[in-house]
CSV table of C-alpha atoms and ligand atoms in Angstrom, one decimal:
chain,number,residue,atom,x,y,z
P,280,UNK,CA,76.8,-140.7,-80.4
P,281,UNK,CA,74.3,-141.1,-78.0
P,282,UNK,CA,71.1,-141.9,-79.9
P,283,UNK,CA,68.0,-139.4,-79.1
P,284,UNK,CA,64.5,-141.4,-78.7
P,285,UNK,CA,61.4,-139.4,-79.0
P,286,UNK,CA,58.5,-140.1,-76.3
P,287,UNK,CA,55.5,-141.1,-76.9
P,288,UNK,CA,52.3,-140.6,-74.9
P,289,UNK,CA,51.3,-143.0,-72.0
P,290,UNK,CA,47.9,-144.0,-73.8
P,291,UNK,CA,49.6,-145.0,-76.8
P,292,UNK,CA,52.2,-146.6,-75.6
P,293,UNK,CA,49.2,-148.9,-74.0
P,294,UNK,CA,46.9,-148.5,-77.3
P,295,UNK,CA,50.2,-149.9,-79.5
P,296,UNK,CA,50.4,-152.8,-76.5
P,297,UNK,CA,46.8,-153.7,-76.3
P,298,UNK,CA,45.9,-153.9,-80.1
P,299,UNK,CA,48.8,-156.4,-80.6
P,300,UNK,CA,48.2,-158.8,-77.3
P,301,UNK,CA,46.9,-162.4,-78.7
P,302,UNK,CA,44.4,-163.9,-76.3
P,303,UNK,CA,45.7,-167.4,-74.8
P,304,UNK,CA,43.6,-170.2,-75.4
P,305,UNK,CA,41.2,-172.0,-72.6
P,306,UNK,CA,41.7,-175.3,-70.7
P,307,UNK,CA,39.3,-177.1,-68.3
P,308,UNK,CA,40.3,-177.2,-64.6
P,309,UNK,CA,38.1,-178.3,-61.7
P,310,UNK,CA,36.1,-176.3,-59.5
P,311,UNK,CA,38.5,-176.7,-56.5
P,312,UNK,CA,41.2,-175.2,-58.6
P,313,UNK,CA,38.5,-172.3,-60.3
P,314,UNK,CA,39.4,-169.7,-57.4
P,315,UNK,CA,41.1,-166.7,-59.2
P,316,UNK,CA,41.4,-167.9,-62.6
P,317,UNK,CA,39.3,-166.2,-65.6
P,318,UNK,CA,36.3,-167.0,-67.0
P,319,UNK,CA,36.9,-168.4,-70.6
P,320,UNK,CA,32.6,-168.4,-70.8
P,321,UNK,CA,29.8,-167.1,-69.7
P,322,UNK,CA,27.9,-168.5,-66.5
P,323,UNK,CA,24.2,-169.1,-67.5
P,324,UNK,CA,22.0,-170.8,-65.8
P,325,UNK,CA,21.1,-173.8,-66.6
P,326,UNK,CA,18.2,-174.4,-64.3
P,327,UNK,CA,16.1,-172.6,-62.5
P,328,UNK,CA,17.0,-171.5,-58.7
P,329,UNK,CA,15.6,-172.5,-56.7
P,330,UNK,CA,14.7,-175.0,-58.8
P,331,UNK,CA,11.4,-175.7,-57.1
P,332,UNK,CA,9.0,-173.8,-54.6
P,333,UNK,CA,10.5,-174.2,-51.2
P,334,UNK,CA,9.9,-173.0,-47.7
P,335,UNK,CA,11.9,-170.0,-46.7
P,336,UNK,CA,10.9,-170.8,-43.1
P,337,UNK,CA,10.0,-173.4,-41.0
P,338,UNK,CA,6.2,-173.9,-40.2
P,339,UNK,CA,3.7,-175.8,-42.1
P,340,UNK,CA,2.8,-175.5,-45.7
P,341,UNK,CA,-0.7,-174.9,-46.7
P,342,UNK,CA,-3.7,-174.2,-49.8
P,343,UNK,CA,-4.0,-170.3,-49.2
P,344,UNK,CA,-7.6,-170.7,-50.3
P,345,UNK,CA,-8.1,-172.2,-47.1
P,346,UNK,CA,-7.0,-170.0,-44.6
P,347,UNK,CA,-9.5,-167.2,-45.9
P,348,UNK,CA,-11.7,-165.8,-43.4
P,349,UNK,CA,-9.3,-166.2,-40.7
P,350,UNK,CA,-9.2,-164.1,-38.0
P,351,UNK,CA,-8.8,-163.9,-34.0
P,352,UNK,CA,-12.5,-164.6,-33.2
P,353,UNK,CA,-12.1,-166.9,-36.4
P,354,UNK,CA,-9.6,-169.2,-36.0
P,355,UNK,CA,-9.1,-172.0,-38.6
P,356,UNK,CA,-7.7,-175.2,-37.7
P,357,UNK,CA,-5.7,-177.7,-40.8
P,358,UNK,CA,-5.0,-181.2,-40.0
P,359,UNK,CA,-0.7,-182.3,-40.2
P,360,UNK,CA,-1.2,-184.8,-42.4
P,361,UNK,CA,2.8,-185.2,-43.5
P,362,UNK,CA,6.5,-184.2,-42.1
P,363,UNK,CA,8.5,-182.6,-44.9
P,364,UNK,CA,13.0,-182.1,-44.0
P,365,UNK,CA,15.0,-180.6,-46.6
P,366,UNK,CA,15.6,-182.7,-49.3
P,367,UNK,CA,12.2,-184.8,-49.5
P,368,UNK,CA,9.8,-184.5,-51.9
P,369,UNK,CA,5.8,-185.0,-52.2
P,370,UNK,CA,3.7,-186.1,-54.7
P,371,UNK,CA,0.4,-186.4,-53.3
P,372,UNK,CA,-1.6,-183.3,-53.4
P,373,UNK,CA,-3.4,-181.6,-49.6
P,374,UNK,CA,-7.4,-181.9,-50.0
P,375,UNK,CA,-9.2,-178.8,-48.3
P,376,UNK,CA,-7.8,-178.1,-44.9
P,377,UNK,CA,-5.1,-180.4,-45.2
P,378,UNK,CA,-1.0,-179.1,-44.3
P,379,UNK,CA,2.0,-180.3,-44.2
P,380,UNK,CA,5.1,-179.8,-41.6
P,381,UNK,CA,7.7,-178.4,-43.0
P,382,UNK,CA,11.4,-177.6,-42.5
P,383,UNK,CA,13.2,-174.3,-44.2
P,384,UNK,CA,14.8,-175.7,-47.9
P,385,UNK,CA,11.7,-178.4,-48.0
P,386,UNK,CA,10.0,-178.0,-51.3
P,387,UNK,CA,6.2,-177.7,-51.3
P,388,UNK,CA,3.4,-180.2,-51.9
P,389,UNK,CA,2.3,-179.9,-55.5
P,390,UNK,CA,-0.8,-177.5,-54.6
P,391,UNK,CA,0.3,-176.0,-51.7
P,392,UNK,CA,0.6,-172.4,-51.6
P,393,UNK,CA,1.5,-170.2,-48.4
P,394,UNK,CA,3.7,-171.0,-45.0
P,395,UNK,CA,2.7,-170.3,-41.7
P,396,UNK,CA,5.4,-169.9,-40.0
P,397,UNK,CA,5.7,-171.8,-36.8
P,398,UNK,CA,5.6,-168.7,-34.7
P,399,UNK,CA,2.2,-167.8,-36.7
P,400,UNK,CA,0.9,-171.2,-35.7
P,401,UNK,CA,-1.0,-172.2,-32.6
P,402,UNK,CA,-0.1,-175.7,-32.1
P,403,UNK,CA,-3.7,-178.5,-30.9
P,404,UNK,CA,-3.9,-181.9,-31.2
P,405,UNK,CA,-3.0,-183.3,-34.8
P,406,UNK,CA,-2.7,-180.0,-35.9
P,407,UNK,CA,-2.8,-176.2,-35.5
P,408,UNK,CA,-4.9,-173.5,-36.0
P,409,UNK,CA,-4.0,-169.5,-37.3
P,410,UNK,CA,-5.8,-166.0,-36.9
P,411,UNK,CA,-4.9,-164.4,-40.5
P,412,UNK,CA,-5.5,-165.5,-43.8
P,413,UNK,CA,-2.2,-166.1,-46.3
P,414,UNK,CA,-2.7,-164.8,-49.5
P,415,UNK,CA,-1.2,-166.9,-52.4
P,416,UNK,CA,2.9,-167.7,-52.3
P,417,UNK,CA,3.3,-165.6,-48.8
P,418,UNK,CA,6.5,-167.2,-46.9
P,419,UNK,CA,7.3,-169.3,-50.3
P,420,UNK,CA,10.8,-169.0,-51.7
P,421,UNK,CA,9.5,-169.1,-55.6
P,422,UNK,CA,11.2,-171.6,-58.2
P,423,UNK,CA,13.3,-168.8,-60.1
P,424,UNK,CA,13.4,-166.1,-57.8
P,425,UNK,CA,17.1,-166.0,-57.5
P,426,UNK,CA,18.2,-166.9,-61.0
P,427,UNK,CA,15.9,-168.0,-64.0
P,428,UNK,CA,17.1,-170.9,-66.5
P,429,UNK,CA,19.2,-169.6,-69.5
P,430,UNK,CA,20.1,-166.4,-67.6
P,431,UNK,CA,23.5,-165.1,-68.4
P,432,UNK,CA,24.6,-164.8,-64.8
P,433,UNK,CA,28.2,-163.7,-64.8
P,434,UNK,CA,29.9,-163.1,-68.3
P,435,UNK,CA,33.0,-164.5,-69.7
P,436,UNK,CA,36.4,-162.5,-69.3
P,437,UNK,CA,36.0,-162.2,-64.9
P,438,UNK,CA,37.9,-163.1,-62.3
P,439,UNK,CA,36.5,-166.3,-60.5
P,440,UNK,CA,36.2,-165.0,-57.0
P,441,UNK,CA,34.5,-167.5,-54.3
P,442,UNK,CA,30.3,-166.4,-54.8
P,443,UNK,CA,31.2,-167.3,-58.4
P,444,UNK,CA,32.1,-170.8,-57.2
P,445,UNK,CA,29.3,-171.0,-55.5
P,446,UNK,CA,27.1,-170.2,-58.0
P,447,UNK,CA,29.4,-172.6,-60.4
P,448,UNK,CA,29.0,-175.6,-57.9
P,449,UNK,CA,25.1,-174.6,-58.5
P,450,UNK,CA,24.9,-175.1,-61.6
P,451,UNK,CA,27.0,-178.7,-61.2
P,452,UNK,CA,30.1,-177.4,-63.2
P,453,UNK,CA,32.4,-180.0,-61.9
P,454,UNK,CA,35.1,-178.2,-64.3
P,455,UNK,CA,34.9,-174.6,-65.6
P,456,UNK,CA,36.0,-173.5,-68.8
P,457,UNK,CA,39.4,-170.6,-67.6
P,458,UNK,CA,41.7,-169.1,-70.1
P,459,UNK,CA,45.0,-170.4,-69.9
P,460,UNK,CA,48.2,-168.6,-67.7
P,461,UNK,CA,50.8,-167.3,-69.1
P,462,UNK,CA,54.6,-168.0,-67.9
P,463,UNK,CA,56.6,-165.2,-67.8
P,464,UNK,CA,60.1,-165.1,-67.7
P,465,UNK,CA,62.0,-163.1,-65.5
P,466,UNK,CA,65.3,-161.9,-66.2
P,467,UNK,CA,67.3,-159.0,-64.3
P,468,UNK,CA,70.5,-157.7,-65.5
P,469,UNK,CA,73.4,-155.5,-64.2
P,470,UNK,CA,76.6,-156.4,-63.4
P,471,UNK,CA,76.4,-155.0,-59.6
P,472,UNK,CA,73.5,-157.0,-58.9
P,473,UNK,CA,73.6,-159.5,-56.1
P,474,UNK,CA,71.6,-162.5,-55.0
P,475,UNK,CA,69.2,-161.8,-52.3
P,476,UNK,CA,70.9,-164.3,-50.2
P,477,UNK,CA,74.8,-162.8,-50.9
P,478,UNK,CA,76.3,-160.4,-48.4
P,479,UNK,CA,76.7,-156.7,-49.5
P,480,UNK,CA,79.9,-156.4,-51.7
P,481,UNK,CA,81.4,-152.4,-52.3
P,482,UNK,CA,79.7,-151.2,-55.5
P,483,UNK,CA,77.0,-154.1,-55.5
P,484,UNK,CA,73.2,-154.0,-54.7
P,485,UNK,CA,71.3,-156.7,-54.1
P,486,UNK,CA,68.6,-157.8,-56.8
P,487,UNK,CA,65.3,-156.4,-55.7
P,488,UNK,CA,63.2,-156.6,-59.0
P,489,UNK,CA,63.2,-160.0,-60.0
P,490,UNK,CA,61.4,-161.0,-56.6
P,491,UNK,CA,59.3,-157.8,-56.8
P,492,UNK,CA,58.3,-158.5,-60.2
P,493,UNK,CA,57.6,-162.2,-59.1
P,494,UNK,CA,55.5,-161.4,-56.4
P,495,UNK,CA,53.1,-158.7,-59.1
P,496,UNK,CA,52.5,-161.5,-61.0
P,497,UNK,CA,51.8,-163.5,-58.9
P,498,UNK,CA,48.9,-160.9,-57.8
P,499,UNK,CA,47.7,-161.5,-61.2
P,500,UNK,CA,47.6,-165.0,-60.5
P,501,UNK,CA,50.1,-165.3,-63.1
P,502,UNK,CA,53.3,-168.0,-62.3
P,503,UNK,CA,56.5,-167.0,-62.7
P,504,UNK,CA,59.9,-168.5,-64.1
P,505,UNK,CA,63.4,-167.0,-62.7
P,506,UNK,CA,66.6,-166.3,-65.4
P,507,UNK,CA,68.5,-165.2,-62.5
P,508,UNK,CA,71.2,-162.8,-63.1
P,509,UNK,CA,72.9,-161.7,-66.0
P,510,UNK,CA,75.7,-159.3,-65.8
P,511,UNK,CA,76.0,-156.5,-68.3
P,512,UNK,CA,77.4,-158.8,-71.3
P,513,UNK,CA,75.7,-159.0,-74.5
P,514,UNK,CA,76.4,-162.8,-75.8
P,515,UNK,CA,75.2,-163.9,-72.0
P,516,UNK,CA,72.3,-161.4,-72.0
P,517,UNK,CA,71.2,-162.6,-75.6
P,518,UNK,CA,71.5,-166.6,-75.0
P,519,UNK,CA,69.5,-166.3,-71.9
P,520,UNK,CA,66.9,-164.2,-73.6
P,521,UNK,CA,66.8,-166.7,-76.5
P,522,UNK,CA,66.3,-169.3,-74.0
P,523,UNK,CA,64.0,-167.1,-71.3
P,524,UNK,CA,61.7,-166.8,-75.1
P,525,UNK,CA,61.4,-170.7,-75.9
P,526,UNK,CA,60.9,-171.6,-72.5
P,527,UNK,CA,58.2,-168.7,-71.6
P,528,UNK,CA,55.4,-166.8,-73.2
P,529,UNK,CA,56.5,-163.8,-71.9
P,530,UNK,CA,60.0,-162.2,-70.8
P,531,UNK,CA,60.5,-159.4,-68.5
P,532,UNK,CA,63.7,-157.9,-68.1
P,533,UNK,CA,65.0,-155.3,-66.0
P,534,UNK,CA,67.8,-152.7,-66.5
P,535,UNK,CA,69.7,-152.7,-69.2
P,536,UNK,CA,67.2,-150.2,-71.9
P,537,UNK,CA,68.7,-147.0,-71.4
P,538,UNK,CA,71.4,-145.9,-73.7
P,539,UNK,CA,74.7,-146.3,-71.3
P,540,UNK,CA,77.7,-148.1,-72.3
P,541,UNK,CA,76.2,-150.9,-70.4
P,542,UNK,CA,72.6,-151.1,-71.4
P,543,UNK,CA,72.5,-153.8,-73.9
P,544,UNK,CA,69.3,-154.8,-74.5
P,545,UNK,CA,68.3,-152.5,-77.8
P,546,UNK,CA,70.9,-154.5,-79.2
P,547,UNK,CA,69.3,-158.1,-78.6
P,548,UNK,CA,66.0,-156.3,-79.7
P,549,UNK,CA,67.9,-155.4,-82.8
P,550,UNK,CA,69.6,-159.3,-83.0
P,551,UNK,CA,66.3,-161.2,-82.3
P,552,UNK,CA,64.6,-159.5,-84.6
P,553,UNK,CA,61.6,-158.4,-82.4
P,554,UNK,CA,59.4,-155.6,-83.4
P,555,UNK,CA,60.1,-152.5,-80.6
P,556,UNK,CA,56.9,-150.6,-80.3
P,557,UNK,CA,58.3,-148.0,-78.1
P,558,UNK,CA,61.5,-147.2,-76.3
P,559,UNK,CA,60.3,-144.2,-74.9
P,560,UNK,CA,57.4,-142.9,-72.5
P,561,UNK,CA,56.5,-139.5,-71.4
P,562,UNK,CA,56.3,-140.2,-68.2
P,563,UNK,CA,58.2,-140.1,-64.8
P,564,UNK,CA,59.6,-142.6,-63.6
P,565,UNK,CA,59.8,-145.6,-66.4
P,566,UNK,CA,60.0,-143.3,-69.5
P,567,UNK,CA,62.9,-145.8,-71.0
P,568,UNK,CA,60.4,-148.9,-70.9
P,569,UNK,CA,60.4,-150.6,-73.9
P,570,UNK,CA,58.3,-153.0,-75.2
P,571,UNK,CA,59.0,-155.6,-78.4
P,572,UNK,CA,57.7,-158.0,-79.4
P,573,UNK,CA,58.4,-161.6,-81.1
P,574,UNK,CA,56.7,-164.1,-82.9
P,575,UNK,CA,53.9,-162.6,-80.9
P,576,UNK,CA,55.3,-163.0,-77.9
P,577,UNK,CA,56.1,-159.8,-75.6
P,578,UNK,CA,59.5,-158.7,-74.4
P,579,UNK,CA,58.8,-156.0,-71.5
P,580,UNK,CA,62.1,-154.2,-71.1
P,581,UNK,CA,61.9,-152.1,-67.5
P,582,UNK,CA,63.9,-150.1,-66.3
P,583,UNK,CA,66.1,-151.2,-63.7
P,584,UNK,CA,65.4,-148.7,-61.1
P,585,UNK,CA,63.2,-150.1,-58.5
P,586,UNK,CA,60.5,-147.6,-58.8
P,587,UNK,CA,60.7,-147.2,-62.5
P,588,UNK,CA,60.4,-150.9,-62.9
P,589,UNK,CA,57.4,-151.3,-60.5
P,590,UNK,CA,55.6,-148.4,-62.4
P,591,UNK,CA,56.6,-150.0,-65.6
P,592,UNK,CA,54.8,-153.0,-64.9
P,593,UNK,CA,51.9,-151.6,-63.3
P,594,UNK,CA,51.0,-149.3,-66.0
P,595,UNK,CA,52.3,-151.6,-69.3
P,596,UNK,CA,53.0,-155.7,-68.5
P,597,UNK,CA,49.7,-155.8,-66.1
P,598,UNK,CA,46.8,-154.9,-68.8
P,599,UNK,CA,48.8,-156.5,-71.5
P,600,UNK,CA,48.8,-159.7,-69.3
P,601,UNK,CA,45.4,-159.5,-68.3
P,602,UNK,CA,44.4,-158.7,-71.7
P,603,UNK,CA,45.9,-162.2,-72.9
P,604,UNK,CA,44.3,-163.7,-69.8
P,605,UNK,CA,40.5,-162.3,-71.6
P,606,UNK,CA,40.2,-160.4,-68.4
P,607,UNK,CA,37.5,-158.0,-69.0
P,608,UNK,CA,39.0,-155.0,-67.1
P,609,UNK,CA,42.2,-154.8,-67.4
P,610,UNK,CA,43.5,-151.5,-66.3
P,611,UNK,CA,44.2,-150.2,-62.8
P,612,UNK,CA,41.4,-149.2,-60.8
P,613,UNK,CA,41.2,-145.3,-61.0
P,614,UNK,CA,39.3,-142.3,-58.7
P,615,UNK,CA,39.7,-139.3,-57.6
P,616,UNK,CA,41.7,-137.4,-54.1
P,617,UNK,CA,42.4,-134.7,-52.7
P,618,UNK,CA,46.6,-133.8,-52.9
P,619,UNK,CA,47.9,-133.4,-49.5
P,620,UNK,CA,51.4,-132.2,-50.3
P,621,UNK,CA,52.7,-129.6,-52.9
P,622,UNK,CA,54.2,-130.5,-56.3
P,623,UNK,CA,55.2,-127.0,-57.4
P,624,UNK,CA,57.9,-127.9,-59.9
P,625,UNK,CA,56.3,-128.3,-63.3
P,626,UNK,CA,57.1,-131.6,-65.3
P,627,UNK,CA,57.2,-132.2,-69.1
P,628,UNK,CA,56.3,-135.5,-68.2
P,629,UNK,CA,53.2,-137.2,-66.3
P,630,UNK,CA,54.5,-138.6,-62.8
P,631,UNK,CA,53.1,-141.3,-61.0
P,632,UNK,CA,53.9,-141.0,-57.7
P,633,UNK,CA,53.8,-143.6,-55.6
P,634,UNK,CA,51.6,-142.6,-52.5
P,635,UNK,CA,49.3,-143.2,-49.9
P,636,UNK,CA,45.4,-143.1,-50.8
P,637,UNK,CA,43.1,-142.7,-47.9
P,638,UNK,CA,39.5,-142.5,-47.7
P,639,UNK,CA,38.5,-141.3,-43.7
P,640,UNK,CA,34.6,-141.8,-44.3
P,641,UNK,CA,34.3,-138.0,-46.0
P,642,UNK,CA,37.2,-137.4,-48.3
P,643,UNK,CA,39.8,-139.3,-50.4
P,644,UNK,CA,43.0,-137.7,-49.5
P,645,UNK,CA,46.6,-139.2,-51.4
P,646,UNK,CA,49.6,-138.6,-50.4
P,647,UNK,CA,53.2,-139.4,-51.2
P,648,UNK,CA,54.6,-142.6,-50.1
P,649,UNK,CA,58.1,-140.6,-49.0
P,650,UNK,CA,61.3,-140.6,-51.7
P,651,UNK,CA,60.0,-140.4,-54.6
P,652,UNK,CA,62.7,-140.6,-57.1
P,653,UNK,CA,62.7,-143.2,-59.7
P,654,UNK,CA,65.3,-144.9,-57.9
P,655,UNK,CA,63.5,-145.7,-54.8
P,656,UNK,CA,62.9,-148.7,-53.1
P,657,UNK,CA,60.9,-147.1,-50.1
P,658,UNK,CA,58.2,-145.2,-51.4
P,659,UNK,CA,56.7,-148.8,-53.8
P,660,UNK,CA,56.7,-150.4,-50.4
P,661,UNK,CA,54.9,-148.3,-48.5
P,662,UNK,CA,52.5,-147.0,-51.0
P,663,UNK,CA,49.2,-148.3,-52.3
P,664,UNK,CA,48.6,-146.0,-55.0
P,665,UNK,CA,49.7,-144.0,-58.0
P,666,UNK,CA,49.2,-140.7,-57.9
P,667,UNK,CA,48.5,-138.9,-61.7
P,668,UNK,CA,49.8,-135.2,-62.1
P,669,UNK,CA,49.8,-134.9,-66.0
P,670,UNK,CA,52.7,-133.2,-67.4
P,671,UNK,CA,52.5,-129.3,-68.8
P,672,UNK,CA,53.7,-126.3,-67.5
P,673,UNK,CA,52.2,-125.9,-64.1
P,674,UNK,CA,53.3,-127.5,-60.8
P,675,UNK,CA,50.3,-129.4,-58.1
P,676,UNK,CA,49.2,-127.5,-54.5
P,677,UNK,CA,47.5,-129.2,-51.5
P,678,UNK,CA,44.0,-129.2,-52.1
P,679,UNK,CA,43.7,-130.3,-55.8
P,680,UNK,CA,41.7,-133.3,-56.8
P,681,UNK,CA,44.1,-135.4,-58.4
P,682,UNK,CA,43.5,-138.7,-60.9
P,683,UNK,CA,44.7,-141.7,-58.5
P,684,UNK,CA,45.2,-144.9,-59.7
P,685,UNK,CA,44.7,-148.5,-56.7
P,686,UNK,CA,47.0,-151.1,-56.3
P,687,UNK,CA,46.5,-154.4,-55.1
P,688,UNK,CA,42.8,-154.6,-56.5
P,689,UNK,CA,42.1,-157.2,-58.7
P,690,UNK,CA,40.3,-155.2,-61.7
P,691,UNK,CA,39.2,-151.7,-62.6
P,692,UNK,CA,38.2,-149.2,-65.4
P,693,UNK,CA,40.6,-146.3,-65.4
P,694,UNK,CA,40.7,-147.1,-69.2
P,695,UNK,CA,43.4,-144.4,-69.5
P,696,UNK,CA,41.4,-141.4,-70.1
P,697,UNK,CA,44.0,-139.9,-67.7
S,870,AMP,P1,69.6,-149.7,-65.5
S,870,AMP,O1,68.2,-149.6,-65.8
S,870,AMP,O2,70.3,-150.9,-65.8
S,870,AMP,O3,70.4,-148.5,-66.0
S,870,AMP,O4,69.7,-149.5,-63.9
S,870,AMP,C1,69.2,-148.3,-63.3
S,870,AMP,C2,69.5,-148.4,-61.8
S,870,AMP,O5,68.7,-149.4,-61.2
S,870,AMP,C3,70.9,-148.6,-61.4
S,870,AMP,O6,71.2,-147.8,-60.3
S,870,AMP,C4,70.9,-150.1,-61.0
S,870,AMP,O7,72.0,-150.4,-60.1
S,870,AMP,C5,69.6,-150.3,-60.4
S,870,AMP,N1,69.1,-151.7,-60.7
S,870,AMP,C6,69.2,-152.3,-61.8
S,870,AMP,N2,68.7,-153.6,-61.7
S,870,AMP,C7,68.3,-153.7,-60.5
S,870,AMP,C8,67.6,-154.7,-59.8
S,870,AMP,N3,67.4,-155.9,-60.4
S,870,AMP,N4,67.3,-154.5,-58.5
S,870,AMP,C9,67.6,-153.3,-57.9
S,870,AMP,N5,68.2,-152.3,-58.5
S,870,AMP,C10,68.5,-152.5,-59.8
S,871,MG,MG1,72.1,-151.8,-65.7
């Protein structure tokens, strides 16, 4: 008898993920190897920056008390009693009508005040003279101005992209506290599948997941661990799983969850022991996605077709490993466009198409990415979106706004409202 699962909603399929996910721990790396890992704490300033009043410009530092008066018919001269480069310093304060040369990033003398700016100057002997007065810190780049000490600059839980390592090599963090990476497992099953590598054989495909799933975590900045193939046997599908579950944190799996003669992996749910929070989605493609879990670690069970198991991953193993990873935003980036094709057959299910999102400089427009049934292998390569058309009794025209969900961008806030 073939066993009847009921579906459950995309947002609780997510809400039943999220609420179990264990954050991973954090680890010290160093600042060259920062670049696209997650912030495991805040970034907080611990000095002032610039840390002292320098000169934006170069020109010559003065007292703006003693520029006042200054005018074309009054010129006032100042005397160049010092040379000041970028990383010098001065200790001795300027007596009245006293300035210093200096060069842009040079930090003032104690009581100096203004900059002329070299064009503002009028170079004589020893000296120069100007024909406006400076009023109090004109031309100074203030101690503080970008980022005051024991400001929370960036907060914990984002993506170290490269102004965050500047700002990290600021602040002299040689190492930055990152949450760890997971390892995931990959593991695709079927007994027709081939090695990418293996000529076509009658009745075989060629294994297009594993790689494809490899290369979206790897978006995620998340490494990877192949189980090869398993052909549709449950002893070898079960000792590799076992094995894929020591060796990993996380296991993905593809094919193998529906309920065909073939599709064995409810059964090594059922002999592991892991806890299935869903085996059943109301949405198209991917509604036989399952997800279990075991001694806290998650078993993502996707479908095998190509476009299902793209979807599947997107929309379930991506914020689930994100979330682990601390990362702030975990979900898809979402907006709005305008449908460009009809969708007039209504669907119990939400679809996510995949498709082309376009924004010409006036209007968002999606469209679909070409075949769009769930076994396609086209349509995921040529699109960069999802498209949303919620399930319910009435089909989609050209010209509706419809929810659209990016790929390929590193963090958004869809937050499954949708
Ligand atoms: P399954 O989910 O095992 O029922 O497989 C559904 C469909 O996806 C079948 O047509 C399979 O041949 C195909 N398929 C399964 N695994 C893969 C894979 N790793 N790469 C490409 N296609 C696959
Ligand atoms: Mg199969």
């Amino acid at each position: 008898m073939v066993e009847i699962r009921q579906p459950i909603s995309i947002k609780e399929a997510i809400s039943k993920i999220m609420t179990q996910i264990v954050a991973l721990d954090a680890e010290n790396v160093s600042l060259s190897d920062a670049y696209g890992r997650i912030l495991a704490e805040s970034i907080i300033a611990n000095h002032d920056v610039p840390p002292f009043h320098r000169a934006p410009y170069d020109g010559f530092a003065i007292r703006s008390e003693d520029s006042l008066g200054a005018s074309g018919n009054n010129r006032i001269a100042f005397r160049v009693v010092y040379s000041l480069g970028a990383g010098d310093w001065m200790s001795k304060e300027l007596s009245h009508g006293e300035a210093v040369r200096i060069m842009t990033g040079a930090p003032l003398p104690q009581n100096a005040d203004a900059v002329v700016m070299l064009e503002q100057a009028t170079e004589i002997d020893n000296g120069f003279t100007i024909r406006k007065p400076f009023a109090a810190l004109e031309n100074v780049s203030l101690r503080g101005e970008d980022a005051k000490e024991g400001e929370i600059l960036i907060p914990q839980g984002r993506v170290i992209l490269p102004g965050m390592i500047a700002l990290l090599a600021t602040f002299g963090y040689a190492n930055v506290h990152v949450v760890k990476k997971p390892v995931v497992g990959i593991l695709a099953t079927g007994s027709e599948l081939l090695e990418v590598e293996e000529p076509l054989h009658p009745g075989k495909i060629r294994n297009s997941n594993g790689p494809m799933i490899a290369a979206q975590l790897a978006r995620l900045g998340v490494s990877s661990r192949s189980y090869g193939i398993m052909a549709d046997d449950f002893e070898t599908c079960l000792v590799m799983m076992q094995r894929a579950i020591e060796e990993t944190d996380c296991v993905i799996t593809t094919g193998g969850v529906s309920v065909g003669d073939y599709d064995y992996l409810p059964a090594i749910y059922e002999r592991l022991g892991a806890q299935v929070l869903f085996n059943k989605v109301a949405m198209r493609p991917g509604s036989v996605t399952t997800v279990a879990v075991l001694n806290g670690k998650f078993l993502f069970g996707l479908s095998g077709n190509p476009s299902s198991c793209y979807t599947g991953f997107e929309l379930f193993a991506r914020p689930a490993l994100l979330q682990m990873m601390r990362c702030r935003k975990p979900y898809l980036p979402y907006t709005k466009a305008v449908l460009m094709e009809d969708f007039t057959k209504a669907n119990p299910f939400t679809r996510f198409v995949r498709a082309v999102y376009a924004f010409d400089g006036r209007e968002a427009t999606v469209t679909p990415a070409g075949f769009n049934k769930s076994n396609a292998v086209t349509s995921i390569a040529k699109g960069n979106a999802f498209m949303v058309l919620p399930g319910g009794t009435r089909g989609y025209q050209t010209g509706d706004k419809v929810d659209v969900l990016l790929l390929g961008v590193e963090d958004g806030d869809a937050e499954w409202q949708i």
